[in-house]
Coordinates of C-alpha atoms in Angstrom, one line a residue:
X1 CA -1.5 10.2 7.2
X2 CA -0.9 13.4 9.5
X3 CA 1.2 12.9 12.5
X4 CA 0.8 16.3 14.0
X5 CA 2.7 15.6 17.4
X6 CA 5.8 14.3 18.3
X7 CA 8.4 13.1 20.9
X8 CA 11.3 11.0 21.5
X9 CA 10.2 9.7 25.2
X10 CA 8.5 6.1 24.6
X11 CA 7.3 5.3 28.2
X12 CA 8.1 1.8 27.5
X13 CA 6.7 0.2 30.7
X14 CA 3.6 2.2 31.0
X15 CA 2.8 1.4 26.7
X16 CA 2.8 -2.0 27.5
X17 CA 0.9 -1.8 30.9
X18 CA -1.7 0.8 28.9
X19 CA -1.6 -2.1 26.0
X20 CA -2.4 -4.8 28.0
X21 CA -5.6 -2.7 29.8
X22 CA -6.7 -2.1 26.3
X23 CA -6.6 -5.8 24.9
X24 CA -9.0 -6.5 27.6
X25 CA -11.7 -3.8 26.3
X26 CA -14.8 -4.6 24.1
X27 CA -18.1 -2.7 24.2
X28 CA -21.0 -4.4 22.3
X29 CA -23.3 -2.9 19.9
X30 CA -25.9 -1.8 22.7
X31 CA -23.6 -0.5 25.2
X32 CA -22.3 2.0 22.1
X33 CA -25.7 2.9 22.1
X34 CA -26.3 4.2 25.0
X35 CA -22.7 5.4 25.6
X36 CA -22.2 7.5 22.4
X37 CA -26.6 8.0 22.2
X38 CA -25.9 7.3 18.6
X39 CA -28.9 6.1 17.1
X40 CA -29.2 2.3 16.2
X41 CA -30.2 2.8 12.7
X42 CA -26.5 5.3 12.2
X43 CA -24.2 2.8 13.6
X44 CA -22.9 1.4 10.3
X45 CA -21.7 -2.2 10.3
X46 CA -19.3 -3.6 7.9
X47 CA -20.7 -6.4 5.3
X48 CA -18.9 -9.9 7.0
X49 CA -16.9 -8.0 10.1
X50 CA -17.6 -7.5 13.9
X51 CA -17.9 -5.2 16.2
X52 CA -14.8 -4.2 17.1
X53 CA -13.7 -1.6 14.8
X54 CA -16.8 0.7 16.0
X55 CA -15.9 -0.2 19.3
X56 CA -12.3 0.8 19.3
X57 CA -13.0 4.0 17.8
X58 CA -15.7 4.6 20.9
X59 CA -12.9 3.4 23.5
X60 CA -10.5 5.7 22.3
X61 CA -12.7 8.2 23.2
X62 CA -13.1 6.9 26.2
X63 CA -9.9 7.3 27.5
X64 CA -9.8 10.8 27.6
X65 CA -12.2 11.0 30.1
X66 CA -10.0 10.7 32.5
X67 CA -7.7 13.4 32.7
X68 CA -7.2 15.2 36.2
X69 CA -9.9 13.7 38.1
X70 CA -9.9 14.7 41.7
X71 CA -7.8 17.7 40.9
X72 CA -9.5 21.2 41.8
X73 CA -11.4 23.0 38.6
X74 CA -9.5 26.2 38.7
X75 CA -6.2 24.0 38.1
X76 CA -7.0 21.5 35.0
X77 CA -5.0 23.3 32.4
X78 CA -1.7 22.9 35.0
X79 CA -2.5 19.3 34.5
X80 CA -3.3 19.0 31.1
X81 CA -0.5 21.5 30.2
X82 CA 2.0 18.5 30.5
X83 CA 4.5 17.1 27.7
X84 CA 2.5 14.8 24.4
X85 CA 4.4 11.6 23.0
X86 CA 3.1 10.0 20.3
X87 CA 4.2 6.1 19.8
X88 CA 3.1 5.1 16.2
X89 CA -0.8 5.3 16.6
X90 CA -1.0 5.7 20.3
X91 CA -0.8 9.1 21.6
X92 CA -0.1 10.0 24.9
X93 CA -1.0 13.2 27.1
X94 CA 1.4 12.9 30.3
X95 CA 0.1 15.2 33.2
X96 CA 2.7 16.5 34.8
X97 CA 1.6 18.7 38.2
X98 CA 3.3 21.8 38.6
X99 CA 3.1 22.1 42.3
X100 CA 4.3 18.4 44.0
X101 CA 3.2 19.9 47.2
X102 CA -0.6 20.0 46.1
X103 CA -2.5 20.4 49.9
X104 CA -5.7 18.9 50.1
X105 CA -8.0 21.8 50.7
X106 CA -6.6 22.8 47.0
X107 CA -8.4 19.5 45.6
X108 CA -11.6 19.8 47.6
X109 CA -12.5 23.0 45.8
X110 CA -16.5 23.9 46.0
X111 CA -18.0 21.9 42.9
X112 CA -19.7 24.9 40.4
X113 CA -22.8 24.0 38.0
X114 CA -23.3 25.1 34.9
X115 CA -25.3 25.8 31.8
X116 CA -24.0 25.3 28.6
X117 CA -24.8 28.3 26.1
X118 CA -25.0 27.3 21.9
X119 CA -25.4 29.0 18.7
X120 CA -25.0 26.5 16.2
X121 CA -27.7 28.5 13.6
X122 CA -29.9 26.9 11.1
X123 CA -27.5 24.3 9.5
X124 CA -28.6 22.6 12.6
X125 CA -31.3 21.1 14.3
X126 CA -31.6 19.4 18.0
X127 CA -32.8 15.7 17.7
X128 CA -35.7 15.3 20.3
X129 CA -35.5 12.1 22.0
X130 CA -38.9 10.6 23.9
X131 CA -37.2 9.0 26.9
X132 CA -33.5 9.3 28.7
X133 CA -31.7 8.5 31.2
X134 CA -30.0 11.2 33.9
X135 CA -27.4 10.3 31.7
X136 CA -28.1 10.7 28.2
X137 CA -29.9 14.2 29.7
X138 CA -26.0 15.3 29.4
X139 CA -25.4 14.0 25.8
X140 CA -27.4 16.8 22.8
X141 CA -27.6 15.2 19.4
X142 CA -27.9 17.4 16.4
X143 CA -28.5 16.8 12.8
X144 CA -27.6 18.6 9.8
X145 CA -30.0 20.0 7.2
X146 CA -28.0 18.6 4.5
X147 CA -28.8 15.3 6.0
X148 CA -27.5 12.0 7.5
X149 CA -25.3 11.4 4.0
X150 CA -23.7 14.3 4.1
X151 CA -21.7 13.3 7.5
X152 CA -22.0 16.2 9.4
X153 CA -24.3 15.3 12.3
X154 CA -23.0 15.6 15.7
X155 CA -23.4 15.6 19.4
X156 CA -22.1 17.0 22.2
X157 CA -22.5 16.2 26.0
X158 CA -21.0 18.0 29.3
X159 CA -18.8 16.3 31.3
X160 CA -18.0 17.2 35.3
X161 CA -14.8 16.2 36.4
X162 CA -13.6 13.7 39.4
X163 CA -12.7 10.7 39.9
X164 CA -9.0 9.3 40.7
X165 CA -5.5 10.9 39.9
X166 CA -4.1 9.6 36.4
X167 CA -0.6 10.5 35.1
X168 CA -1.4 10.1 31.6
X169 CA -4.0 10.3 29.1
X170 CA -4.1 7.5 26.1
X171 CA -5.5 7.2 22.9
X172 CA -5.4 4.9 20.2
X173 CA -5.9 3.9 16.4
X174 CA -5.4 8.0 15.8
X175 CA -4.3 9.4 12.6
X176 CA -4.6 13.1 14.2
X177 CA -3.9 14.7 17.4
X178 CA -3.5 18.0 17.7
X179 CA -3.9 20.6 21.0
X180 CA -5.9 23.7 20.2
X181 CA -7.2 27.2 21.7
X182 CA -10.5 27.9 21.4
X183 CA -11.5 31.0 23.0
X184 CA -8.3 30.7 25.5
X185 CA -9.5 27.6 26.2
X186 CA -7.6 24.3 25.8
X187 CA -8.6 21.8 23.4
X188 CA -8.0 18.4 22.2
X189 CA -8.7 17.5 18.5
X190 CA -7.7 13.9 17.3
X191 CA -9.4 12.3 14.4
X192 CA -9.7 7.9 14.6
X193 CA -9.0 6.2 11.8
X194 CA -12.0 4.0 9.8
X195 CA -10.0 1.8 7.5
X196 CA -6.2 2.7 6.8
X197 CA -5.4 2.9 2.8
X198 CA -9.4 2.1 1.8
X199 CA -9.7 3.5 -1.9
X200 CA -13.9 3.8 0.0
X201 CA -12.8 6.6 2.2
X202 CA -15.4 8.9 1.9
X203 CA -18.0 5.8 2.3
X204 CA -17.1 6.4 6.0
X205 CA -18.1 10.1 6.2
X206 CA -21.1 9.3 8.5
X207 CA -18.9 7.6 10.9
X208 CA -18.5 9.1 14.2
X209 CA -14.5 9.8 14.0
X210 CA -13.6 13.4 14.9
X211 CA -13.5 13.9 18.7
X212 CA -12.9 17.7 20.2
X213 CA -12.6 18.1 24.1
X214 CA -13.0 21.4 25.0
X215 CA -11.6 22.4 28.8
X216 CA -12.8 25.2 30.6
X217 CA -10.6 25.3 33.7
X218 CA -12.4 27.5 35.7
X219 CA -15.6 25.7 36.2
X220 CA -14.0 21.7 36.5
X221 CA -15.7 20.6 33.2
X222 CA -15.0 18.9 29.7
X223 CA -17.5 19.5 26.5
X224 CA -17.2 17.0 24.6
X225 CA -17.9 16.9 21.1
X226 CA -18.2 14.0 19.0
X227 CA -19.1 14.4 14.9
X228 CA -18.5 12.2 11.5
X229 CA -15.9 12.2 9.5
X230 CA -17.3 14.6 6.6
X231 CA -16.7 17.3 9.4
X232 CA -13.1 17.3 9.3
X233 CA -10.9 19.5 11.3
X234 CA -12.0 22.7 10.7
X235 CA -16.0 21.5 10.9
X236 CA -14.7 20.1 14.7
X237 CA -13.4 23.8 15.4
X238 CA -16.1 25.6 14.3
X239 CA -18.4 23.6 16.7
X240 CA -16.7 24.1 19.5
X241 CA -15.7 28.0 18.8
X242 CA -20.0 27.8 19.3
X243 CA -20.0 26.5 23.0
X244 CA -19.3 28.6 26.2
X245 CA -20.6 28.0 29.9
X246 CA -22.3 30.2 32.4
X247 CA -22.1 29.7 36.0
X248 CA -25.6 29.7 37.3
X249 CA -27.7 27.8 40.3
X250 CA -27.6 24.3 41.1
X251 CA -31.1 23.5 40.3
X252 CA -31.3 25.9 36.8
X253 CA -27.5 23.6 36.1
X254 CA -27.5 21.5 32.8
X255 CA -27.1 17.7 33.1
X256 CA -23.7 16.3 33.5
X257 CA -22.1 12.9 33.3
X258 CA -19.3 12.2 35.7
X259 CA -16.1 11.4 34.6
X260 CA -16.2 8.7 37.6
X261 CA -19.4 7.0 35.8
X262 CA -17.5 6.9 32.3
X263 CA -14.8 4.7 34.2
X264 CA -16.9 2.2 35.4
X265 CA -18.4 1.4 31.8
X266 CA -15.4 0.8 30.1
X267 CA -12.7 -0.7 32.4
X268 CA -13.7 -4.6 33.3
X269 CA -15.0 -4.9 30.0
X270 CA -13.7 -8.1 28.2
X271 CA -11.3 -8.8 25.6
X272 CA -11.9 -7.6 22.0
X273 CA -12.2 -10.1 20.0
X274 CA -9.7 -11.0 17.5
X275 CA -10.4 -11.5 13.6
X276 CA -7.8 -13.9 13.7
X277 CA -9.7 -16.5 15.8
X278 CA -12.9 -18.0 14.5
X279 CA -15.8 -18.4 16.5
X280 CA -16.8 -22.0 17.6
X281 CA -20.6 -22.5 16.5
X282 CA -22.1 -24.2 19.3
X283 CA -26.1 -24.3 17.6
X284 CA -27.0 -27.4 16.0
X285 CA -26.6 -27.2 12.2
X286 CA -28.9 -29.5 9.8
X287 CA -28.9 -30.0 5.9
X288 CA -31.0 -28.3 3.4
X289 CA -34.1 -30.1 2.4
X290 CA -34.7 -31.5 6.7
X291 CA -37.7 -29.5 8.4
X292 CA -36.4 -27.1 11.4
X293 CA -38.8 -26.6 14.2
X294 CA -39.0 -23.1 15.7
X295 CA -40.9 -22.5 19.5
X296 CA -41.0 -19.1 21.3
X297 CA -43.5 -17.7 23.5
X298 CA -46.2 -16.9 20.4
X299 CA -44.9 -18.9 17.7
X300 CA -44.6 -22.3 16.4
X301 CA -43.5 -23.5 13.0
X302 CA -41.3 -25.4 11.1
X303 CA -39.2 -24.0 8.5
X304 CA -37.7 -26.6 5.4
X305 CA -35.9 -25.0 2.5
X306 CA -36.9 -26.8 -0.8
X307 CA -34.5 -25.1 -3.2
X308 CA -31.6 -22.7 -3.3
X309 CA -30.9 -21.0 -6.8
X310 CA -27.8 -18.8 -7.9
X311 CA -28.4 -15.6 -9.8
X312 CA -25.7 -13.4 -11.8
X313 CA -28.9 -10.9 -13.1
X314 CA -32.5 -9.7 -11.7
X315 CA -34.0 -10.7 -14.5
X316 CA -35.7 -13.6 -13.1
X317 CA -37.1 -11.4 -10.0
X318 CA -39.6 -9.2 -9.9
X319 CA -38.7 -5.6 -9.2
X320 CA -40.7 -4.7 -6.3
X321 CA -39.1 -7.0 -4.5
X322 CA -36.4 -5.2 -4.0
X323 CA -35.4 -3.0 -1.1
X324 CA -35.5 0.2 -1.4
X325 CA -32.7 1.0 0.1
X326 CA -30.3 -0.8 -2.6
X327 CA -28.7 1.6 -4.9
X328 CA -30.1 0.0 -8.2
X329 CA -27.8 1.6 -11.0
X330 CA -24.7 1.3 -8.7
X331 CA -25.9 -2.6 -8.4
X332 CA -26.5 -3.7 -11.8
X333 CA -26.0 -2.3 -15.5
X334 CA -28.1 -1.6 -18.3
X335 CA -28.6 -5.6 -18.8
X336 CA -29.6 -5.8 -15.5
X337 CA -26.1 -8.0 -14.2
X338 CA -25.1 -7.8 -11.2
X339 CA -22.0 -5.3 -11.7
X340 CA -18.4 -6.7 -10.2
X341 CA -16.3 -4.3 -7.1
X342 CA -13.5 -4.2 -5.9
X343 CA -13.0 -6.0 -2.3
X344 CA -10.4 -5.3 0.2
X345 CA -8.8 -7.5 2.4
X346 CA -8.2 -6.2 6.0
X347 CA -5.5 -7.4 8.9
X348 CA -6.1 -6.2 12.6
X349 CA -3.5 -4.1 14.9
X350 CA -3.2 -3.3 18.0
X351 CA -3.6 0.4 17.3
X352 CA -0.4 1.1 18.5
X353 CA 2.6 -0.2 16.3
X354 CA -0.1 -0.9 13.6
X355 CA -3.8 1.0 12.9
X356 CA -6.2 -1.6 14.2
X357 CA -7.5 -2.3 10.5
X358 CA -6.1 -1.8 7.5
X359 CA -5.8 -3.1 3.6
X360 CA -3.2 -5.9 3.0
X361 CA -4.9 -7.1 -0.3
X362 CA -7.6 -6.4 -2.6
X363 CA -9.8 -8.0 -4.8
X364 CA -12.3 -7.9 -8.0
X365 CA -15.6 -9.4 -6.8
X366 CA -18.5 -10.9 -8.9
X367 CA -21.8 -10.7 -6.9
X368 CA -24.4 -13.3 -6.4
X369 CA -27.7 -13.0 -5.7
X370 CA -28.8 -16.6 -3.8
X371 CA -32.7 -17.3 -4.3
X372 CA -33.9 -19.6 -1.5
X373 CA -37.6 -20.7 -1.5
X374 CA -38.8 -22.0 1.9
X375 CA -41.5 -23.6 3.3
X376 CA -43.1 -22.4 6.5
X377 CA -45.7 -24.8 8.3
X378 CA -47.2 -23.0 10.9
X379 CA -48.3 -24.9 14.4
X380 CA -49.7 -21.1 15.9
X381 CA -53.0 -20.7 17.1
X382 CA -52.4 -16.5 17.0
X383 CA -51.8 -14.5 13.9
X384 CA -48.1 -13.7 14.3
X385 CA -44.7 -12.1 12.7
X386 CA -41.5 -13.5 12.1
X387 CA -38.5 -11.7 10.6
X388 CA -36.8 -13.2 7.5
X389 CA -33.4 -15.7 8.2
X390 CA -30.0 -14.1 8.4
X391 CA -27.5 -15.6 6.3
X392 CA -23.9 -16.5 7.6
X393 CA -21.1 -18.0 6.6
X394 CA -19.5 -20.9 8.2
X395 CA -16.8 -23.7 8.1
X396 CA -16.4 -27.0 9.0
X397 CA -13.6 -28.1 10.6
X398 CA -13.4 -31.7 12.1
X399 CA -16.8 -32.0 12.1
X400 CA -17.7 -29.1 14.0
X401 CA -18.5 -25.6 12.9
X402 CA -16.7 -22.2 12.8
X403 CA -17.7 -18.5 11.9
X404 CA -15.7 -17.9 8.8
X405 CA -16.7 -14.5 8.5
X406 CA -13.9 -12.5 6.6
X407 CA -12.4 -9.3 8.0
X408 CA -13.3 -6.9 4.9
X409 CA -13.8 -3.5 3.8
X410 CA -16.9 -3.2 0.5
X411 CA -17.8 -0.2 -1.5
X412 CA -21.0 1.1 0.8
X413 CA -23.6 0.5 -1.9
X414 CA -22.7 -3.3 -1.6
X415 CA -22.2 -3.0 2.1
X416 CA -26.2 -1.4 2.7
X417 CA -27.2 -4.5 0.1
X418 CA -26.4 -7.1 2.6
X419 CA -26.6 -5.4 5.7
X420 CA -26.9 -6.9 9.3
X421 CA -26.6 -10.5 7.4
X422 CA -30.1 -9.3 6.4
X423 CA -31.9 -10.1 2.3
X424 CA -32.1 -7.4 0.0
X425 CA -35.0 -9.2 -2.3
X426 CA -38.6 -10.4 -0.4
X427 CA -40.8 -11.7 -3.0
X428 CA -43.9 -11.7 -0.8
X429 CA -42.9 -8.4 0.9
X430 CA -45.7 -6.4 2.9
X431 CA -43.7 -3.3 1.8
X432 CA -41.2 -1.3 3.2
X433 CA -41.6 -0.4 6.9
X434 CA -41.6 -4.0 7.4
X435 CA -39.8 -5.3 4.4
X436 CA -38.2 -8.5 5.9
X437 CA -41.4 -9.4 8.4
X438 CA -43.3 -12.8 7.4
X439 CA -47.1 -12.7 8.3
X440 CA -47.2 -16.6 9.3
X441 CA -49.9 -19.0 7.9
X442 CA -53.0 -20.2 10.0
X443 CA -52.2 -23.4 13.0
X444 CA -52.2 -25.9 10.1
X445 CA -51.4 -24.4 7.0
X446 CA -48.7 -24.0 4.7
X447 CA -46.8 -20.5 3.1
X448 CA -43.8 -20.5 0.9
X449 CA -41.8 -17.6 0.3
X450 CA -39.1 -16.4 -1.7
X451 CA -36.6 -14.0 -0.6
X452 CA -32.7 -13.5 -2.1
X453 CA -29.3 -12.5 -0.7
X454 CA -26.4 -10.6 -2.2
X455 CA -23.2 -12.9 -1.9
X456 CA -19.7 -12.7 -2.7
X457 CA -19.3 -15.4 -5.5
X458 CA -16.5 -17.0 -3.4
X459 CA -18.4 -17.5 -0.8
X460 CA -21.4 -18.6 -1.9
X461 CA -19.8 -22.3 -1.1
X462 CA -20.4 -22.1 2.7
X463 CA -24.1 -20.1 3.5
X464 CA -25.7 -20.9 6.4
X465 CA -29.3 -19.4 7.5
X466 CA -30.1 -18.6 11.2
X467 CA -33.2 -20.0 12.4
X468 CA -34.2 -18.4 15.8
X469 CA -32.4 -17.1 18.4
X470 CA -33.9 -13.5 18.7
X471 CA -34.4 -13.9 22.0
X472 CA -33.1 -15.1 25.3
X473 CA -35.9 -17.4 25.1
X474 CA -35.7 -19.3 22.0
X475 CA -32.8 -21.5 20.4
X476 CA -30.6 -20.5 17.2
X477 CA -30.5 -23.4 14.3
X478 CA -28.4 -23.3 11.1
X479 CA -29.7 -24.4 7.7
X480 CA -26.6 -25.2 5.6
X481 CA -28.1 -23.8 1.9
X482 CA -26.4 -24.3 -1.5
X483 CA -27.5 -24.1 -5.5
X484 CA -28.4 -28.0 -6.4

């Protein structure tokens, strides 16, 4: 791992006081999204884990949104020139002012608007979006002709800064930090890690892990540049040599996100939560075999799974049923058997001392592919949707329940074959563009359908499907399944 910047000056009070701030962080999936203005379908979630790792990677770059707030444009770079200490995986930007006798006409400095000039040529294309907020107005996204795989999309939004004095800047979980000049301006460039010592490193190119702030003093704003991982370094630098400013009139100005708004997203949220502690189930849970009734406001039916069956092949299933997003040949061999992997075993840190996820152990994995057929009894007047079950994992502790989702790292092939909890086989499939939806019988009648998920084969002993709970309006139910 590349350590690029170092000191000898630990700040030992202020680490733990920074430390304890970020323990108390967590940003959910759909604040990300409109955050980072990452689209839903690129946020990549690992096969079994949380939230958390994409969400510390997005604080971290939160943080450095907060340099120099209320101080006037023309004197950034006297701020952000101050001394860097780097404490394992926490780096630190201390802002030292040069002048202690700052007067306060020097801070009120007349605010300048800008518009932000680009030439990033044909490799790129600007992502049209039909609605946004004032805010997202401020964030461009741009994709790569090479496409989403090859992990070199980006965005970029402008940032206009005020907001409180801070003496330092913090980051966290970064293998890189480095300060640039681009254009004699200053720059930041830091690069988060994904998983420390994953052998499935370039599985994470399109994650969103190289972060560039680019500073131009003279106007009182930040570009910030976001991009995934397949960028690298030198992709992050050739971005950002792309972007100048011109001064121009209020009302001709590009949008802008204050660096006053970005506090207010991140700083009350709650405590990430910990893959150490397993979540207490709350939802009733019933046996295989017993009907489950499901109400919303258009639906009513009652769901009853007849018979759960364990596959190590696809010989049994018929090929169209299949996704077709599954990487087939990667999947199974020439037999059609479901090919073993290797899976790694991941600890959290604090990403500080430790990175805040990396390999401790790792494993050889035979797939399963678990064939339920269910019976749906339908009580709707209205023809209606409903999306396939997802499929957790549970355990049962003194008679109660507990998410026993493992903390995990999977080759992305076998990742994308389970993702969101979701199947990756639909018998009775209306096709693609709505691969998992079930067209509901007639009030009355009966449908069964047959749908499969891939599964670990150790953990295959404790699958639980969840009934409901899509909405804030309807009730989640667990079906505990198993091979009879």
């Amino acid at each position: 791992m590349s350590r690029e910047i170092k000191s000898d000056n630990p700040y030992e009070e202020e680490k733990e006081h920074l430390k304890a701030m970020y323990q108390k962080i967590t940003v959910p999936p759909q604040t990300l999204g409109r955050l980072l203005a990452v689209p839903e379908t690129e946020k990549r979630k690992f096969y079994g884990g949380s939230a958390a790792r994409l969400a510390a990677v997005c604080v971290m770059a939160l943080f450095i949104l907060i340099p120099a707030g209320v101080f006037a444009a023309e004197r950034i770079s006297s701020y952000f020139s101050g001394r860097i200490v780097n404490d394992g995986y926490h780096t630190e930007v201390v802002i030292e002012p040069e002048d202690a006798e700052e007067t306060e006409q020097t801070r009120q400095t007349e605010q300048k608007y800008v518009h932000v000039l680009t030439d990033f040529g044909k490799e790129y294309t600007l992502k049209k979006a039909v609605q946004k907020t004032e805010d997202e107005k401020a964030t461009y996204e741009y994709a790569y002709k090479g496409g989403f795989s090859a992990g070199k999309d980006f965005y970029y939004r402008l940032i206009r800064t005020d907001g409180e004095d801070l003496e330092k800047i913090s980051f966290y979980d970064i293998s890189v930090s480095k300060v640039e000049s681009i254009h004699q301006h200053k720059a930041v460039y830091m690069a988060a890690n994904t998983v420390n010592g994953t052998v499935y490193q370039s599985d994470h190119d399109t994650d969103y892990t190289q972060f560039l702030y680019l500073f131009f003093d003279e106007y009182g704003y930040i570009v910030e540049i976001c991009g995934m991982q397949g960028l690298g370094e030198e992709g992050m630098v050739k971005l950002a040599e792309k972007i100048t400013l011109q001064e121009t009139e209020q009302d001709k100005a590009d949008s802008f996100v204050s660096l006053t708004k970005y506090d207010k997203y991140w700083l009350h949220q709650n405590q990430i939560p910990s893959s150490q502690r397993q979540e207490k189930i709350l939802e009733p849970v019933v046996d295989m075999g017993k009907k489950v009734s499901y109400k919303s406001c258009y639906i009513n039916c009652d769901f009853q799974v007849t018979e759960v069956s364990v596959f190590s092949d696809k010989k049994e299933l018929d090929e169209q049923g299949f996704s077709s997003n599954l990487k087939m040949k990667r999947l199974f061999d020439d037999n059609g058997k479901l090919r073993t992997y290797r899976r790694e075993t991941l600890k959290a840190g604090d990403g500080i001392k430790e990175p805040e996820l990396r390999v401790i152990d790792t494993k050889t994995i035979q797939p399963k592919l678990v064939y339920v057929t269910m019976k749906i009894i339908s009580h709707s007047k209205e023809d209606n949707f409903l999306n396939l079950p997802d499929l957790f994992f549970l355990e049962k502790k003194d008679g109660e329940y507990y998410d026993d989702s493992m903390e995990v790292n999977r080759p992305k092939y076998i990742e994308d074959a389970f993702k969101d909890h979701m199947p990756c086989y639909f018998q009775e499939t209306e096709g693609e563009a709505g691969f998992r939806l079930v067209k509901l019988p007639k009030a009355g009648k009966e449908k069964t359908i047959h749908f499969a998920y891939l599964v670990d084969e150790d953990m295959t002993d404790r699958m639980y499907l969840s009934i409901g709970g899509n909405t804030s309006l309807d009730s989640r139910q667990y079906i505990h399944i198993y091979s009879e």
